Amino acid sequence: MAVSGLKKAAMLLMSVDPVTASELLRGLGPDVVTNIAMEIANLDASGYSPANEGPTIVKEFYQSLRTKDSPSGNFEMKSFLSTMLESTVGAKKSQEIQGQINDVMRKRDQFLKIRNADPKKIAAALDGEHPLAIAVVLSELPAKKASQILLMLSEDIRLQVVTRIAGSEMMSRDTKMRIAQGVWGRIQSLNESSEVMPISSSDMYRKIAMMLQGLPRDLREGMLNSIKQSDEAIATAVRKLMITWEDIPTILDRPLQQALRGIDSQQLAKALTKSDERVVTKIRTNISERARTLLDEEIALLSAPKKDEIDKARGELVTVLQEMNEKGELAFIED
């Protein structure tokens, strides 16, 4: 795609130090300076980096115009813009231009407001939106914040959103702005009414666990290790919640049969007490006829077990399943 002259000028100015940029701008009218300054602000907001994202023409200018005194570290747009404008048009006019830039940027890019919002508020505002609309919003956010919000979405929506992010780039800017306006309006409503519903830690950990469960083993373990570095307790909780008693009906028969081989029939009888019928059926159909006979005998002899006995018995099988899952030996029924 051809780069406009205005954008090339902005890219070039971002590639040199403020003093050099001011010299290049000297003699230009205030309107031209304002337009270039706005383009610099637009490039910065879009994530453009003069160090590694410029086209060949900008790199050539960068090498030829950059002096030994020019900065080699991170590019600070606000400081650069302020210094450049003050040196070019004076302090008073600089403030006017920067004010105009702020106004135009706010009007042109509704996503700037969303980028600064709390991730929980953004997730709440996106609840009920079409996956494509959610994908549009997430694609405009910094990667870290987008990942945080993705984890807060329901499992069935999450995959749909991820698969639509690439397609969201084809959407017109006007359509994106309308989506952003609607989402920002809901965020403001949430701020006013404080209606963001709290979510329990266990529910959040379970959501994270379910998202990780669908990833390839190496990627899943890498993400769990990253969580562990920040908070080992959370990583442990998430790992345990990746496989629960209620997940048994979703496990493929062969790995479940392998896990059941080492479970004592008496413990299995306790574990099945007051269990969901789907779990009972899944387990009974994955043990041998002889094992079912032994299980029925144990159930007939079993007096009412206490809750902690039931939990302990279920825990034996769940622990085996969790260990198999960590080794990549568990597989699940696809929806």
CSV table of N, CA and C in Angstrom, one decimal, residues 160-271:
chain,number,residue,atom,x,y,z
A,160,GLN,N,-14.5,-18.4,19.2
A,160,GLN,CA,-15.1,-17.7,18.1
A,160,GLN,C,-14.4,-16.3,17.9
A,161,VAL,N,-14.1,-15.7,19.0
A,161,VAL,CA,-13.4,-14.4,18.9
A,161,VAL,C,-12.1,-14.5,18.3
A,162,VAL,N,-11.3,-15.4,18.8
A,162,VAL,CA,-9.9,-15.6,18.3
A,162,VAL,C,-9.9,-15.9,16.8
A,163,THR,N,-10.8,-16.7,16.3
A,163,THR,CA,-10.8,-17.0,14.9
A,163,THR,C,-11.3,-15.9,14.0
A,164,ARG,N,-11.9,-14.9,14.6
A,164,ARG,CA,-12.4,-13.7,13.9
A,164,ARG,C,-11.5,-12.5,13.9
A,165,ILE,N,-10.4,-12.5,14.7
A,165,ILE,CA,-9.6,-11.4,14.9
A,165,ILE,C,-8.9,-11.0,13.5
A,166,ALA,N,-8.4,-12.0,12.8
A,166,ALA,CA,-7.8,-11.7,11.5
A,166,ALA,C,-8.8,-11.1,10.5
A,167,GLY,N,-10.0,-11.6,10.5
A,167,GLY,CA,-11.0,-11.0,9.6
A,167,GLY,C,-11.5,-9.6,10.0
A,168,SER,N,-11.3,-9.2,11.2
A,168,SER,CA,-11.7,-7.9,11.7
A,168,SER,C,-10.9,-6.8,11.0
A,169,GLU,N,-9.7,-7.1,10.4
A,169,GLU,CA,-8.9,-6.1,9.8
A,169,GLU,C,-9.5,-5.6,8.5
A,170,MET,N,-10.4,-6.4,7.9
A,170,MET,CA,-11.1,-6.1,6.7
A,170,MET,C,-12.2,-5.1,6.9
A,171,MET,N,-12.6,-4.9,8.1
A,171,MET,CA,-13.7,-4.0,8.4
A,171,MET,C,-13.3,-2.5,8.2
A,172,SER,N,-14.3,-1.7,7.8
A,172,SER,CA,-14.0,-0.3,7.5
A,172,SER,C,-13.8,0.4,8.9
A,173,ARG,N,-13.0,1.5,8.8
A,173,ARG,CA,-12.7,2.3,10.0
A,173,ARG,C,-14.0,2.9,10.6
A,174,ASP,N,-14.9,3.3,9.8
A,174,ASP,CA,-16.1,3.9,10.3
A,174,ASP,C,-16.9,2.8,11.1
A,175,THR,N,-17.0,1.6,10.6
A,175,THR,CA,-17.7,0.6,11.3
A,175,THR,C,-17.0,0.3,12.6
A,176,LYS,N,-15.7,0.2,12.6
A,176,LYS,CA,-15.0,0.0,13.9
A,176,LYS,C,-15.3,1.1,14.9
A,177,MET,N,-15.3,2.4,14.4
A,177,MET,CA,-15.6,3.5,15.3
A,177,MET,C,-17.0,3.4,15.9
A,178,ARG,N,-18.0,2.9,15.1
A,178,ARG,CA,-19.3,2.8,15.7
A,178,ARG,C,-19.3,1.7,16.7
A,179,ILE,N,-18.6,0.6,16.5
A,179,ILE,CA,-18.5,-0.5,17.5
A,179,ILE,C,-17.9,0.1,18.8
A,180,ALA,N,-16.8,0.9,18.6
A,180,ALA,CA,-16.1,1.4,19.7
A,180,ALA,C,-17.0,2.4,20.5
A,181,GLN,N,-17.8,3.2,19.8
A,181,GLN,CA,-18.7,4.1,20.5
A,181,GLN,C,-19.7,3.4,21.4
A,182,GLY,N,-20.2,2.3,20.8
A,182,GLY,CA,-21.2,1.5,21.6
A,182,GLY,C,-20.6,0.9,22.8
A,183,VAL,N,-19.4,0.3,22.6
A,183,VAL,CA,-18.7,-0.3,23.8
A,183,VAL,C,-18.3,0.7,24.8
A,184,TRP,N,-17.8,1.9,24.4
A,184,TRP,CA,-17.4,2.9,25.3
A,184,TRP,C,-18.7,3.4,26.1
A,185,GLY,N,-19.8,3.5,25.4
A,185,GLY,CA,-21.0,3.9,26.1
A,185,GLY,C,-21.4,3.0,27.2
A,186,ARG,N,-21.3,1.7,27.0
A,186,ARG,CA,-21.6,0.7,28.0
A,186,ARG,C,-20.6,0.7,29.1
A,187,ILE,N,-19.3,1.0,28.8
A,187,ILE,CA,-18.3,1.1,29.9
A,187,ILE,C,-18.6,2.3,30.8
A,188,GLN,N,-19.1,3.4,30.2
A,188,GLN,CA,-19.5,4.6,31.0
A,188,GLN,C,-20.7,4.3,31.9
A,189,SER,N,-21.6,3.5,31.3
A,189,SER,CA,-22.8,3.1,32.1
A,189,SER,C,-22.4,2.3,33.3
A,190,LEU,N,-21.4,1.4,33.1
A,190,LEU,CA,-20.9,0.5,34.2
A,190,LEU,C,-20.2,1.3,35.2
A,191,ASN,N,-19.5,2.4,34.7
A,191,ASN,CA,-18.7,3.2,35.7
A,191,ASN,C,-19.7,4.0,36.6
A,192,GLU,N,-20.8,4.4,35.9
A,192,GLU,CA,-21.8,5.2,36.7
A,192,GLU,C,-22.6,4.4,37.7
A,193,SER,N,-23.0,3.1,37.2
A,193,SER,CA,-23.8,2.3,38.1
A,193,SER,C,-23.1,1.3,38.9
A,194,SER,N,-21.8,1.1,38.6
A,194,SER,CA,-20.9,0.1,39.3
A,194,SER,C,-21.6,-1.3,39.3
A,195,GLU,N,-22.1,-1.7,38.1
A,195,GLU,CA,-22.8,-2.9,37.9
A,195,GLU,C,-21.9,-4.1,37.5
A,196,VAL,N,-20.6,-3.9,37.5
A,196,VAL,CA,-19.8,-5.0,37.2
A,196,VAL,C,-19.9,-6.1,38.2
A,197,MET,N,-20.4,-7.2,37.8
A,197,MET,CA,-20.7,-8.3,38.8
A,197,MET,C,-19.4,-9.0,39.2
A,198,PRO,N,-19.2,-9.1,40.5
A,198,PRO,CA,-17.9,-9.7,41.0
A,198,PRO,C,-17.9,-11.2,40.6
A,199,ILE,N,-16.8,-11.7,40.3
A,199,ILE,CA,-16.7,-13.1,40.0
A,199,ILE,C,-15.7,-13.8,41.0
A,200,SER,N,-16.1,-14.9,41.5
A,200,SER,CA,-15.3,-15.6,42.5
A,200,SER,C,-14.0,-16.1,42.0
A,201,SER,N,-13.0,-16.2,42.9
A,201,SER,CA,-11.7,-16.6,42.5
A,201,SER,C,-11.8,-18.0,41.8
A,202,SER,N,-12.6,-18.9,42.4
A,202,SER,CA,-12.7,-20.3,41.9
A,202,SER,C,-13.3,-20.3,40.5
A,203,ASP,N,-14.3,-19.5,40.3
A,203,ASP,CA,-14.9,-19.4,39.0
A,203,ASP,C,-13.9,-18.9,37.9
A,204,MET,N,-13.2,-17.9,38.3
A,204,MET,CA,-12.2,-17.3,37.4
A,204,MET,C,-11.1,-18.3,37.1
A,205,TYR,N,-10.6,-19.0,38.2
A,205,TYR,CA,-9.6,-20.0,37.9
A,205,TYR,C,-10.1,-21.1,37.0
A,206,ARG,N,-11.3,-21.5,37.2
A,206,ARG,CA,-11.9,-22.6,36.4
A,206,ARG,C,-12.0,-22.1,34.9
A,207,LYS,N,-12.3,-20.8,34.7
A,207,LYS,CA,-12.4,-20.3,33.3
A,207,LYS,C,-11.0,-20.4,32.7
A,208,ILE,N,-10.0,-20.0,33.5
A,208,ILE,CA,-8.6,-20.0,33.0
A,208,ILE,C,-8.2,-21.4,32.7
A,209,ALA,N,-8.6,-22.4,33.6
A,209,ALA,CA,-8.3,-23.8,33.4
A,209,ALA,C,-8.9,-24.3,32.1
A,210,MET,N,-10.1,-24.0,31.9
A,210,MET,CA,-10.8,-24.5,30.7
A,210,MET,C,-10.2,-23.9,29.4
A,211,MET,N,-9.8,-22.7,29.5
A,211,MET,CA,-9.2,-22.1,28.3
A,211,MET,C,-7.8,-22.8,28.0
A,212,LEU,N,-7.0,-23.0,29.1
A,212,LEU,CA,-5.7,-23.7,28.9
A,212,LEU,C,-5.9,-25.1,28.5
A,213,GLN,N,-7.0,-25.8,28.9
A,213,GLN,CA,-7.2,-27.2,28.6
A,213,GLN,C,-7.2,-27.4,27.1
A,214,GLY,N,-7.8,-26.5,26.4
A,214,GLY,CA,-7.9,-26.6,25.0
A,214,GLY,C,-6.7,-26.3,24.1
A,215,LEU,N,-5.6,-25.9,24.8
A,215,LEU,CA,-4.3,-25.6,24.1
A,215,LEU,C,-3.4,-26.8,24.0
A,216,PRO,N,-2.5,-26.8,23.0
A,216,PRO,CA,-1.5,-27.9,23.0
A,216,PRO,C,-0.7,-28.0,24.3
A,217,ARG,N,-0.2,-29.2,24.6
A,217,ARG,CA,0.4,-29.4,25.9
A,217,ARG,C,1.6,-28.4,26.2
A,218,ASP,N,2.5,-28.3,25.2
A,218,ASP,CA,3.6,-27.4,25.4
A,218,ASP,C,3.2,-26.0,25.7
A,219,LEU,N,2.3,-25.5,24.9
A,219,LEU,CA,1.8,-24.1,25.1
A,219,LEU,C,1.1,-24.0,26.5
A,220,ARG,N,0.3,-25.0,26.8
A,220,ARG,CA,-0.4,-25.0,28.1
A,220,ARG,C,0.5,-25.0,29.3
A,221,GLU,N,1.6,-25.8,29.2
A,221,GLU,CA,2.5,-25.9,30.3
A,221,GLU,C,3.3,-24.6,30.4
A,222,GLY,N,3.6,-24.0,29.3
A,222,GLY,CA,4.4,-22.7,29.3
A,222,GLY,C,3.6,-21.6,30.0
A,223,MET,N,2.3,-21.6,29.7
A,223,MET,CA,1.4,-20.5,30.3
A,223,MET,C,1.2,-20.8,31.8
A,224,LEU,N,1.1,-22.1,32.1
A,224,LEU,CA,1.0,-22.4,33.6
A,224,LEU,C,2.3,-22.0,34.3
A,225,ASN,N,3.4,-22.2,33.7
A,225,ASN,CA,4.7,-21.9,34.3
A,225,ASN,C,4.8,-20.3,34.5
A,226,SER,N,4.3,-19.6,33.5
A,226,SER,CA,4.3,-18.1,33.6
A,226,SER,C,3.4,-17.7,34.8
A,227,ILE,N,2.2,-18.3,34.9
A,227,ILE,CA,1.4,-18.0,36.0
A,227,ILE,C,2.0,-18.3,37.3
A,228,LYS,N,2.7,-19.5,37.4
A,228,LYS,CA,3.4,-19.9,38.6
A,228,LYS,C,4.5,-18.9,39.0
A,229,GLN,N,5.2,-18.3,38.1
A,229,GLN,CA,6.2,-17.3,38.4
A,229,GLN,C,5.6,-16.1,39.1
A,230,SER,N,4.4,-15.8,38.8
A,230,SER,CA,3.7,-14.6,39.4
A,230,SER,C,3.0,-15.0,40.7
A,231,ASP,N,2.4,-16.2,40.7
A,231,ASP,CA,1.7,-16.6,41.9
A,231,ASP,C,1.5,-18.2,41.8
A,232,GLU,N,2.3,-18.8,42.7
A,232,GLU,CA,2.3,-20.3,42.6
A,232,GLU,C,1.0,-20.9,43.1
A,233,ALA,N,0.3,-20.2,44.0
A,233,ALA,CA,-0.9,-20.7,44.6
A,233,ALA,C,-2.0,-20.7,43.5
A,234,ILE,N,-2.0,-19.6,42.7
A,234,ILE,CA,-3.0,-19.6,41.6
A,234,ILE,C,-2.7,-20.6,40.5
A,235,ALA,N,-1.4,-20.8,40.2
A,235,ALA,CA,-1.1,-21.8,39.2
A,235,ALA,C,-1.5,-23.2,39.7
A,236,THR,N,-1.3,-23.5,41.0
A,236,THR,CA,-1.7,-24.8,41.5
A,236,THR,C,-3.2,-25.0,41.4
A,237,ALA,N,-4.0,-23.9,41.8
A,237,ALA,CA,-5.4,-24.0,41.8
A,237,ALA,C,-5.9,-24.2,40.4
A,238,VAL,N,-5.3,-23.5,39.4
A,238,VAL,CA,-5.8,-23.6,38.0
A,238,VAL,C,-5.5,-25.0,37.5
A,239,ARG,N,-4.3,-25.5,37.8
A,239,ARG,CA,-3.9,-26.9,37.4
A,239,ARG,C,-4.9,-27.9,37.9
A,240,LYS,N,-5.3,-27.8,39.2
A,240,LYS,CA,-6.3,-28.7,39.8
A,240,LYS,C,-7.6,-28.7,39.1
A,241,LEU,N,-8.0,-27.4,38.7
A,241,LEU,CA,-9.3,-27.2,38.1
A,241,LEU,C,-9.4,-27.6,36.7
A,242,MET,N,-8.3,-28.0,36.1
A,242,MET,CA,-8.3,-28.3,34.7
A,242,MET,C,-9.0,-29.6,34.5
A,243,ILE,N,-9.0,-30.5,35.5
A,243,ILE,CA,-9.8,-31.8,35.5
A,243,ILE,C,-10.6,-31.9,36.8
A,244,THR,N,-11.9,-31.9,36.7
A,244,THR,CA,-12.7,-32.1,37.9
A,244,THR,C,-13.6,-33.3,37.7
A,245,TRP,N,-14.3,-33.7,38.8
A,245,TRP,CA,-15.1,-34.9,38.7
A,245,TRP,C,-16.2,-34.7,37.7
A,246,GLU,N,-16.7,-33.5,37.5
A,246,GLU,CA,-17.8,-33.3,36.6
A,246,GLU,C,-17.3,-33.3,35.1
A,247,ASP,N,-16.0,-33.3,34.9
A,247,ASP,CA,-15.5,-33.4,33.5
A,247,ASP,C,-15.4,-34.8,33.0
A,248,ILE,N,-15.6,-35.8,33.8
A,248,ILE,CA,-15.4,-37.2,33.4
A,248,ILE,C,-16.3,-37.6,32.2
A,249,PRO,N,-17.5,-37.1,32.0
A,249,PRO,CA,-18.3,-37.5,30.8
A,249,PRO,C,-17.6,-37.0,29.5
A,250,THR,N,-16.8,-36.0,29.6
A,250,THR,CA,-16.2,-35.4,28.4
A,250,THR,C,-14.9,-36.1,28.0
A,251,ILE,N,-14.4,-37.0,28.8
A,251,ILE,CA,-13.1,-37.7,28.6
A,251,ILE,C,-13.4,-38.9,27.6
A,252,LEU,N,-12.5,-39.1,26.7
A,252,LEU,CA,-12.6,-40.2,25.8
A,252,LEU,C,-12.5,-41.6,26.5
A,253,ASP,N,-13.1,-42.6,26.0
A,253,ASP,CA,-13.2,-43.9,26.7
A,253,ASP,C,-11.9,-44.5,27.0
A,254,ARG,N,-11.0,-44.6,26.1
A,254,ARG,CA,-9.7,-45.3,26.3
A,254,ARG,C,-8.9,-44.8,27.4
A,255,PRO,N,-8.6,-43.4,27.5
A,255,PRO,CA,-7.8,-42.9,28.6
A,255,PRO,C,-8.6,-43.1,30.0
A,256,LEU,N,-9.9,-43.0,29.9
A,256,LEU,CA,-10.7,-43.1,31.2
A,256,LEU,C,-10.6,-44.6,31.7
A,257,GLN,N,-10.6,-45.5,30.7
A,257,GLN,CA,-10.5,-46.9,31.1
A,257,GLN,C,-9.1,-47.2,31.8
A,258,GLN,N,-8.1,-46.5,31.2
A,258,GLN,CA,-6.8,-46.7,31.8
A,258,GLN,C,-6.7,-46.1,33.2
A,259,ALA,N,-7.4,-45.0,33.4
A,259,ALA,CA,-7.4,-44.4,34.8
A,259,ALA,C,-8.2,-45.2,35.8
A,260,LEU,N,-9.2,-45.9,35.3
A,260,LEU,CA,-10.1,-46.6,36.2
A,260,LEU,C,-9.5,-48.0,36.7
A,261,ARG,N,-8.5,-48.4,35.9
A,261,ARG,CA,-7.9,-49.7,36.2
A,261,ARG,C,-7.3,-49.8,37.6
A,262,GLY,N,-6.8,-48.7,38.1
A,262,GLY,CA,-6.1,-48.7,39.4
A,262,GLY,C,-7.0,-48.3,40.6
A,263,ILE,N,-8.3,-48.1,40.3
A,263,ILE,CA,-9.2,-47.6,41.4
A,263,ILE,C,-9.9,-48.8,42.0
A,264,ASP,N,-9.9,-48.9,43.3
A,264,ASP,CA,-10.5,-49.9,44.1
A,264,ASP,C,-12.0,-49.8,44.0
A,265,SER,N,-12.7,-51.0,43.8
A,265,SER,CA,-14.2,-51.0,43.6
A,265,SER,C,-14.9,-50.4,44.8
A,266,GLN,N,-14.4,-50.5,46.0
A,266,GLN,CA,-15.0,-50.0,47.2
A,266,GLN,C,-14.9,-48.4,47.2
A,267,GLN,N,-13.8,-47.9,46.8
A,267,GLN,CA,-13.6,-46.4,46.7
A,267,GLN,C,-14.5,-45.9,45.6
A,268,LEU,N,-14.6,-46.7,44.5
A,268,LEU,CA,-15.4,-46.2,43.4
A,268,LEU,C,-16.9,-46.2,43.7
A,269,ALA,N,-17.3,-47.1,44.6
A,269,ALA,CA,-18.7,-47.1,45.0
A,269,ALA,C,-19.0,-45.9,45.9
A,270,LYS,N,-18.0,-45.5,46.7
A,270,LYS,CA,-18.2,-44.3,47.5
A,270,LYS,C,-18.2,-43.0,46.6
A,271,ALA,N,-17.3,-43.0,45.6
A,271,ALA,CA,-17.2,-41.9,44.7
A,271,ALA,C,-18.5,-41.7,43.9
